[in-house]
Short mmCIF file of C-alpha atoms in Angstrom, two decimals:
data_model
loop_
_atom_site.label_atom_id
_atom_site.label_comp_id
_atom_site.label_asym_id
_atom_site.label_seq_id
_atom_site.Cartn_x
_atom_site.Cartn_y
_atom_site.Cartn_z
CA MET A 27 -36.93 -59.13 20.42
CA SER A 28 -37.55 -55.89 22.35
CA VAL A 29 -37.80 -57.84 25.61
CA ILE A 30 -34.46 -59.53 24.94
CA ALA A 31 -32.83 -56.21 24.05
CA VAL A 32 -34.10 -54.60 27.26
CA GLU A 33 -32.92 -57.54 29.37
CA ARG A 34 -29.51 -57.40 27.71
CA ILE A 35 -29.19 -53.70 28.55
CA LYS A 36 -30.34 -54.31 32.13
CA LEU A 37 -27.86 -57.13 32.60
CA PHE A 38 -24.83 -55.28 31.28
CA SER A 39 -25.65 -52.05 33.09
CA THR A 40 -24.47 -53.54 36.40
CA ARG A 41 -21.00 -54.61 37.47
CA SER A 42 -21.72 -58.08 38.86
CA PRO A 43 -22.20 -59.83 35.47
CA TRP A 44 -18.90 -58.44 34.23
CA TRP A 45 -17.08 -59.60 37.36
CA CYS A 46 -18.72 -63.04 37.17
CA MET A 47 -17.71 -63.47 33.53
CA ILE A 48 -14.13 -62.49 34.23
CA ILE A 49 -13.88 -64.71 37.31
CA ALA A 50 -15.43 -67.68 35.50
CA ALA A 51 -12.99 -67.44 32.60
CA VAL A 52 -9.96 -66.82 34.83
CA LEU A 53 -10.80 -69.76 37.11
CA THR A 54 -10.88 -72.30 34.29
CA VAL A 55 -7.82 -70.95 32.50
CA GLY A 56 -5.92 -70.43 35.76
CA PHE A 57 -6.49 -73.96 37.01
CA ALA A 58 -5.45 -75.31 33.60
CA ALA A 59 -2.19 -73.38 33.90
CA LEU A 60 -1.61 -74.80 37.38
CA THR A 61 -2.32 -78.41 36.45
CA THR A 62 -0.22 -78.40 33.28
CA GLY A 63 2.51 -75.92 34.16
CA PHE A 64 4.24 -78.22 36.64
CA LEU A 65 4.09 -81.42 34.57
CA LYS A 66 7.46 -82.81 33.63
CA GLY A 67 8.79 -85.78 31.74
CA ALA A 68 6.51 -88.81 31.60
CA ASP A 69 3.69 -87.04 33.43
CA GLU A 70 3.59 -84.35 30.76
CA GLN A 71 3.55 -86.88 27.94
CA GLN A 72 0.64 -88.76 29.57
CA ALA A 73 -1.47 -85.63 30.03
CA THR A 74 -4.83 -85.51 28.24
CA ILE A 75 -7.32 -82.80 27.35
CA PHE A 76 -9.31 -83.72 30.45
CA ILE A 77 -6.50 -82.49 32.71
CA THR A 78 -6.89 -78.96 31.30
CA GLN A 79 -10.45 -78.62 32.66
CA PRO A 80 -10.25 -78.87 36.49
CA GLY A 81 -11.66 -75.39 37.09
CA ALA A 82 -14.73 -75.81 34.90
CA GLN A 83 -17.11 -76.74 37.71
CA LEU A 84 -16.19 -73.68 39.75
CA SER A 85 -16.66 -71.50 36.68
CA GLN A 86 -20.06 -73.10 36.17
CA MET A 87 -21.02 -72.20 39.74
CA VAL A 88 -19.95 -68.59 39.17
CA MET A 89 -22.12 -68.29 36.07
CA MET A 90 -25.05 -69.81 37.94
CA VAL A 91 -24.60 -67.20 40.65
CA MET A 92 -24.66 -64.50 37.96
CA ALA A 93 -27.84 -65.96 36.48
CA ALA A 94 -29.58 -66.07 39.85
CA LEU A 95 -28.54 -62.51 40.68
CA ALA A 96 -30.05 -61.32 37.40
CA VAL A 97 -33.44 -62.18 38.94
CA THR A 98 -33.03 -61.82 42.70
CA THR A 99 -31.47 -58.35 42.42
CA GLU A 100 -34.62 -57.12 40.68
CA TYR A 101 -36.80 -58.57 43.43
CA ARG A 102 -34.54 -57.08 46.08
CA PHE A 103 -34.72 -53.52 44.75
CA GLY A 104 -38.31 -53.78 43.55
CA THR A 105 -37.50 -53.06 39.90
CA ILE A 106 -39.26 -56.28 38.93
CA ARG A 107 -42.59 -54.50 39.55
CA THR A 108 -41.72 -51.87 36.97
CA SER A 109 -40.68 -54.59 34.54
CA PHE A 110 -43.97 -56.44 35.01
CA GLN A 111 -45.91 -53.22 34.49
CA ALA A 112 -44.05 -52.60 31.23
CA VAL A 113 -44.51 -56.21 30.11
CA PRO A 114 -47.71 -57.62 31.66
CA GLN A 115 -46.96 -61.07 30.26
CA ARG A 116 -44.63 -62.13 33.03
CA ALA A 117 -43.65 -65.38 31.37
CA ALA A 118 -42.46 -63.55 28.25
CA LEU A 119 -40.37 -61.15 30.34
CA LEU A 120 -38.77 -63.89 32.43
CA LEU A 121 -38.12 -66.10 29.40
CA GLY A 122 -36.41 -63.15 27.70
CA LYS A 123 -34.21 -62.68 30.74
CA THR A 124 -33.48 -66.40 30.78
CA ALA A 125 -32.53 -66.42 27.10
CA VAL A 126 -30.06 -63.57 27.56
CA VAL A 127 -28.44 -65.08 30.64
CA ALA A 128 -28.29 -68.60 29.18
CA PHE A 129 -26.70 -67.35 25.96
CA LEU A 130 -24.10 -65.38 27.89
CA ALA A 131 -23.33 -68.36 30.15
CA GLY A 132 -22.94 -70.60 27.11
CA VAL A 133 -20.49 -68.21 25.46
CA ILE A 134 -18.43 -67.94 28.65
CA GLY A 135 -18.43 -71.73 28.94
CA LEU A 136 -16.94 -72.02 25.45
CA ILE A 137 -14.38 -69.27 26.06
CA ALA A 138 -13.34 -70.82 29.37
CA SER A 139 -13.05 -74.40 28.11
CA PHE A 140 -11.16 -73.63 24.90
CA GLY A 141 -9.06 -71.03 26.70
CA ALA A 142 -8.07 -73.64 29.27
CA TRP A 143 -7.28 -76.12 26.52
CA GLY A 144 -5.17 -73.49 24.76
CA ILE A 145 -3.15 -72.59 27.86
CA GLY A 146 -2.75 -76.28 28.67
CA SER A 147 -1.41 -76.96 25.18
CA LEU A 148 1.05 -74.10 25.65
CA PHE A 149 2.38 -75.27 29.01
CA ALA A 150 2.31 -79.01 28.28
CA SER A 151 3.74 -78.72 24.79
CA ASN A 152 5.03 -82.31 24.80
CA ALA A 153 1.60 -83.78 25.53
CA ASP A 154 -0.83 -84.89 22.85
CA LEU A 155 -3.67 -82.44 23.47
CA ALA A 156 -5.06 -82.44 19.94
CA ILE A 157 -8.85 -82.58 19.69
CA ASP A 158 -9.20 -85.84 17.74
CA THR A 159 -12.38 -87.53 18.95
CA GLY A 160 -16.05 -86.74 19.37
CA ALA A 161 -15.68 -87.27 23.12
CA GLU A 162 -12.96 -84.61 23.28
CA TRP A 163 -15.08 -82.15 21.31
CA ARG A 164 -17.97 -82.91 23.65
CA LEU A 165 -15.78 -82.20 26.69
CA LEU A 166 -14.80 -78.76 25.36
CA ALA A 167 -17.70 -77.54 23.22
CA GLY A 168 -20.22 -79.30 25.45
CA LYS A 169 -19.45 -76.90 28.27
CA GLY A 170 -21.27 -74.21 26.37
CA LEU A 171 -24.45 -76.29 26.47
CA VAL A 172 -24.00 -77.28 30.10
CA PHE A 173 -23.30 -73.72 31.22
CA ALA A 174 -26.37 -72.46 29.35
CA ILE A 175 -28.68 -75.10 30.83
CA SER A 176 -27.22 -74.49 34.29
CA ALA A 177 -28.05 -70.80 33.89
CA VAL A 178 -31.67 -71.71 33.13
CA ILE A 179 -31.80 -73.72 36.36
CA ALA A 180 -30.25 -70.79 38.25
CA VAL A 181 -32.81 -68.32 36.89
CA ALA A 182 -35.63 -70.69 37.83
CA VAL A 183 -34.29 -71.03 41.37
CA GLY A 184 -33.91 -67.25 41.57
CA ILE A 185 -37.54 -66.76 40.54
CA LEU A 186 -38.73 -69.29 43.11
CA ILE A 187 -36.57 -68.14 46.04
CA ARG A 188 -36.40 -64.40 45.23
CA GLN A 189 -33.59 -63.85 47.74
CA SER A 190 -29.98 -63.74 46.60
CA ALA A 191 -28.44 -65.51 49.61
CA GLY A 192 -30.93 -68.37 49.60
CA ALA A 193 -30.79 -68.90 45.84
CA ILE A 194 -26.97 -68.83 45.76
CA ALA A 195 -26.76 -71.25 48.71
CA ILE A 196 -29.01 -73.75 46.92
CA LEU A 197 -27.18 -73.44 43.62
CA ILE A 198 -23.78 -74.02 45.22
CA LEU A 199 -24.71 -76.71 47.75
CA TRP A 200 -26.90 -78.73 45.42
CA PRO A 201 -24.26 -79.78 42.84
CA LEU A 202 -21.19 -79.57 45.07
CA LEU A 203 -22.50 -81.17 48.25
CA VAL A 204 -26.01 -82.62 48.12
CA GLU A 205 -25.55 -84.73 44.98
CA ASN A 206 -22.23 -86.07 46.28
CA LEU A 207 -23.79 -87.03 49.62
CA LEU A 208 -26.49 -89.10 47.95
CA ASN A 209 -23.99 -91.95 47.65
CA LEU A 210 -24.03 -92.28 51.44
CA ILE A 211 -27.71 -93.31 51.51
CA PRO A 212 -27.87 -97.10 52.01
CA LYS A 213 -29.05 -99.26 49.10
CA VAL A 214 -30.49 -96.51 46.89
CA GLY A 215 -27.75 -93.89 47.21
CA ASP A 216 -25.79 -94.89 44.11
CA ASP A 217 -28.91 -94.91 41.95
CA LEU A 218 -30.05 -91.54 43.26
CA SER A 219 -26.63 -90.08 42.52
CA MET A 220 -26.57 -91.39 38.95
CA TRP A 221 -30.00 -89.86 38.28
CA SER A 222 -29.27 -86.47 39.86
CA PRO A 223 -29.27 -83.62 37.32
CA PHE A 224 -25.78 -82.21 37.64
CA GLN A 225 -24.22 -85.66 37.73
CA ASN A 226 -25.81 -86.25 34.32
CA ALA A 227 -24.35 -82.97 33.08
CA VAL A 228 -20.93 -84.25 34.15
CA SER A 229 -21.76 -87.59 32.54
CA PHE A 230 -22.46 -85.87 29.22
CA MET A 231 -19.02 -84.27 29.17
CA ASN A 232 -16.95 -87.05 30.73
CA GLN A 233 -18.09 -90.21 28.98
CA GLY A 234 -15.43 -91.55 26.67
CA GLN A 235 -12.68 -89.35 28.10
CA ASP A 236 -9.14 -90.41 28.84
CA PHE A 237 -8.94 -89.10 32.39
CA GLY A 238 -5.17 -89.09 32.30
CA LEU A 239 -2.86 -89.22 35.28
CA ALA A 240 -5.18 -90.07 38.16
CA GLY A 241 -8.68 -90.34 36.67
CA GLN A 242 -11.04 -93.26 36.92
CA GLN A 243 -14.01 -94.09 34.72
CA GLY A 244 -17.39 -93.82 36.43
CA ASP A 245 -20.76 -95.51 36.11
CA TYR A 246 -23.32 -93.64 34.04
CA ALA A 247 -27.07 -94.10 33.90
CA LEU A 248 -27.50 -92.73 30.37
CA SER A 249 -25.52 -92.26 27.17
CA PRO A 250 -23.95 -88.80 26.74
CA TRP A 251 -26.65 -87.05 24.70
CA TRP A 252 -29.49 -88.63 26.67
CA ALA A 253 -27.77 -87.44 29.83
CA LEU A 254 -27.73 -83.89 28.43
CA LEU A 255 -31.40 -84.19 27.48
CA TYR A 256 -32.20 -85.40 31.00
CA PHE A 257 -30.34 -82.42 32.46
CA ALA A 258 -32.23 -80.09 30.13
CA GLY A 259 -35.48 -81.74 31.23
CA TRP A 260 -34.75 -80.75 34.82
CA ALA A 261 -34.12 -77.18 33.68
CA ALA A 262 -37.37 -77.10 31.70
CA ALA A 263 -39.38 -78.52 34.59
CA LEU A 264 -37.93 -76.04 37.10
CA MET A 265 -38.48 -73.14 34.74
CA THR A 266 -42.10 -74.18 34.17
CA ILE A 267 -42.72 -74.29 37.91
CA ALA A 268 -40.99 -70.92 38.33
CA LEU A 269 -43.09 -69.26 35.60
CA VAL A 270 -46.32 -70.59 37.07
CA SER A 271 -45.24 -69.36 40.50
CA ALA A 272 -44.28 -65.91 39.18
CA SER A 273 -47.63 -65.50 37.42
CA LYS A 274 -49.59 -66.25 40.59
CA ARG A 275 -47.52 -64.51 43.27
CA ASP A 276 -47.31 -60.80 43.92
CA ALA A 277 -44.16 -59.18 42.54
#
């Protein structure tokens, strides 16, 4: 517990986590206000809970950036050496940092998703935005799990890359660009896309949703909870590789 307490103090002693948390929450809630605030008449009545969550992916990216910076900043300023001297078991130290960051990301994911739903319900008061089904609960509450697992991936990438710019570039380009470009590969592109990690995170939240005004159902490789488990498997594998790398490389 002492490792977790120290990592919590280290994380909150800098400004960047606070800014990332605020930006992540504001993005999701702000986009929900934009998408629901201008709905009128029939469009408002047809709105669904899904339409209140357009900013969630951007908020997820922000929290991943925060998670990566929690590691790369220590490598940049050399404070990781002091941390490893204080806690010779590097895996224990890094897992403590990961636990703190993942928990924080999960909490922000819940605040952002339910905050967006709340503001959407306020602006689109004539729409039926009640949380009635398991799929709708999964869309909202599931963001906490997805944000937390994404933070684990971000910490692992930060440990492996050690440089803020490189780690952030990978974490942004991978889900937003690389996975979407897989569809362009002839013959195998669609299969590769369906089995990519972040697409399965989206699959977990989106399956069974009423996409509302302009949404279309997609093809999914796995059922929702298996998709989440698959996403978590990627996080566990990357973290294992990162811990092995950190134990063998010089700080």
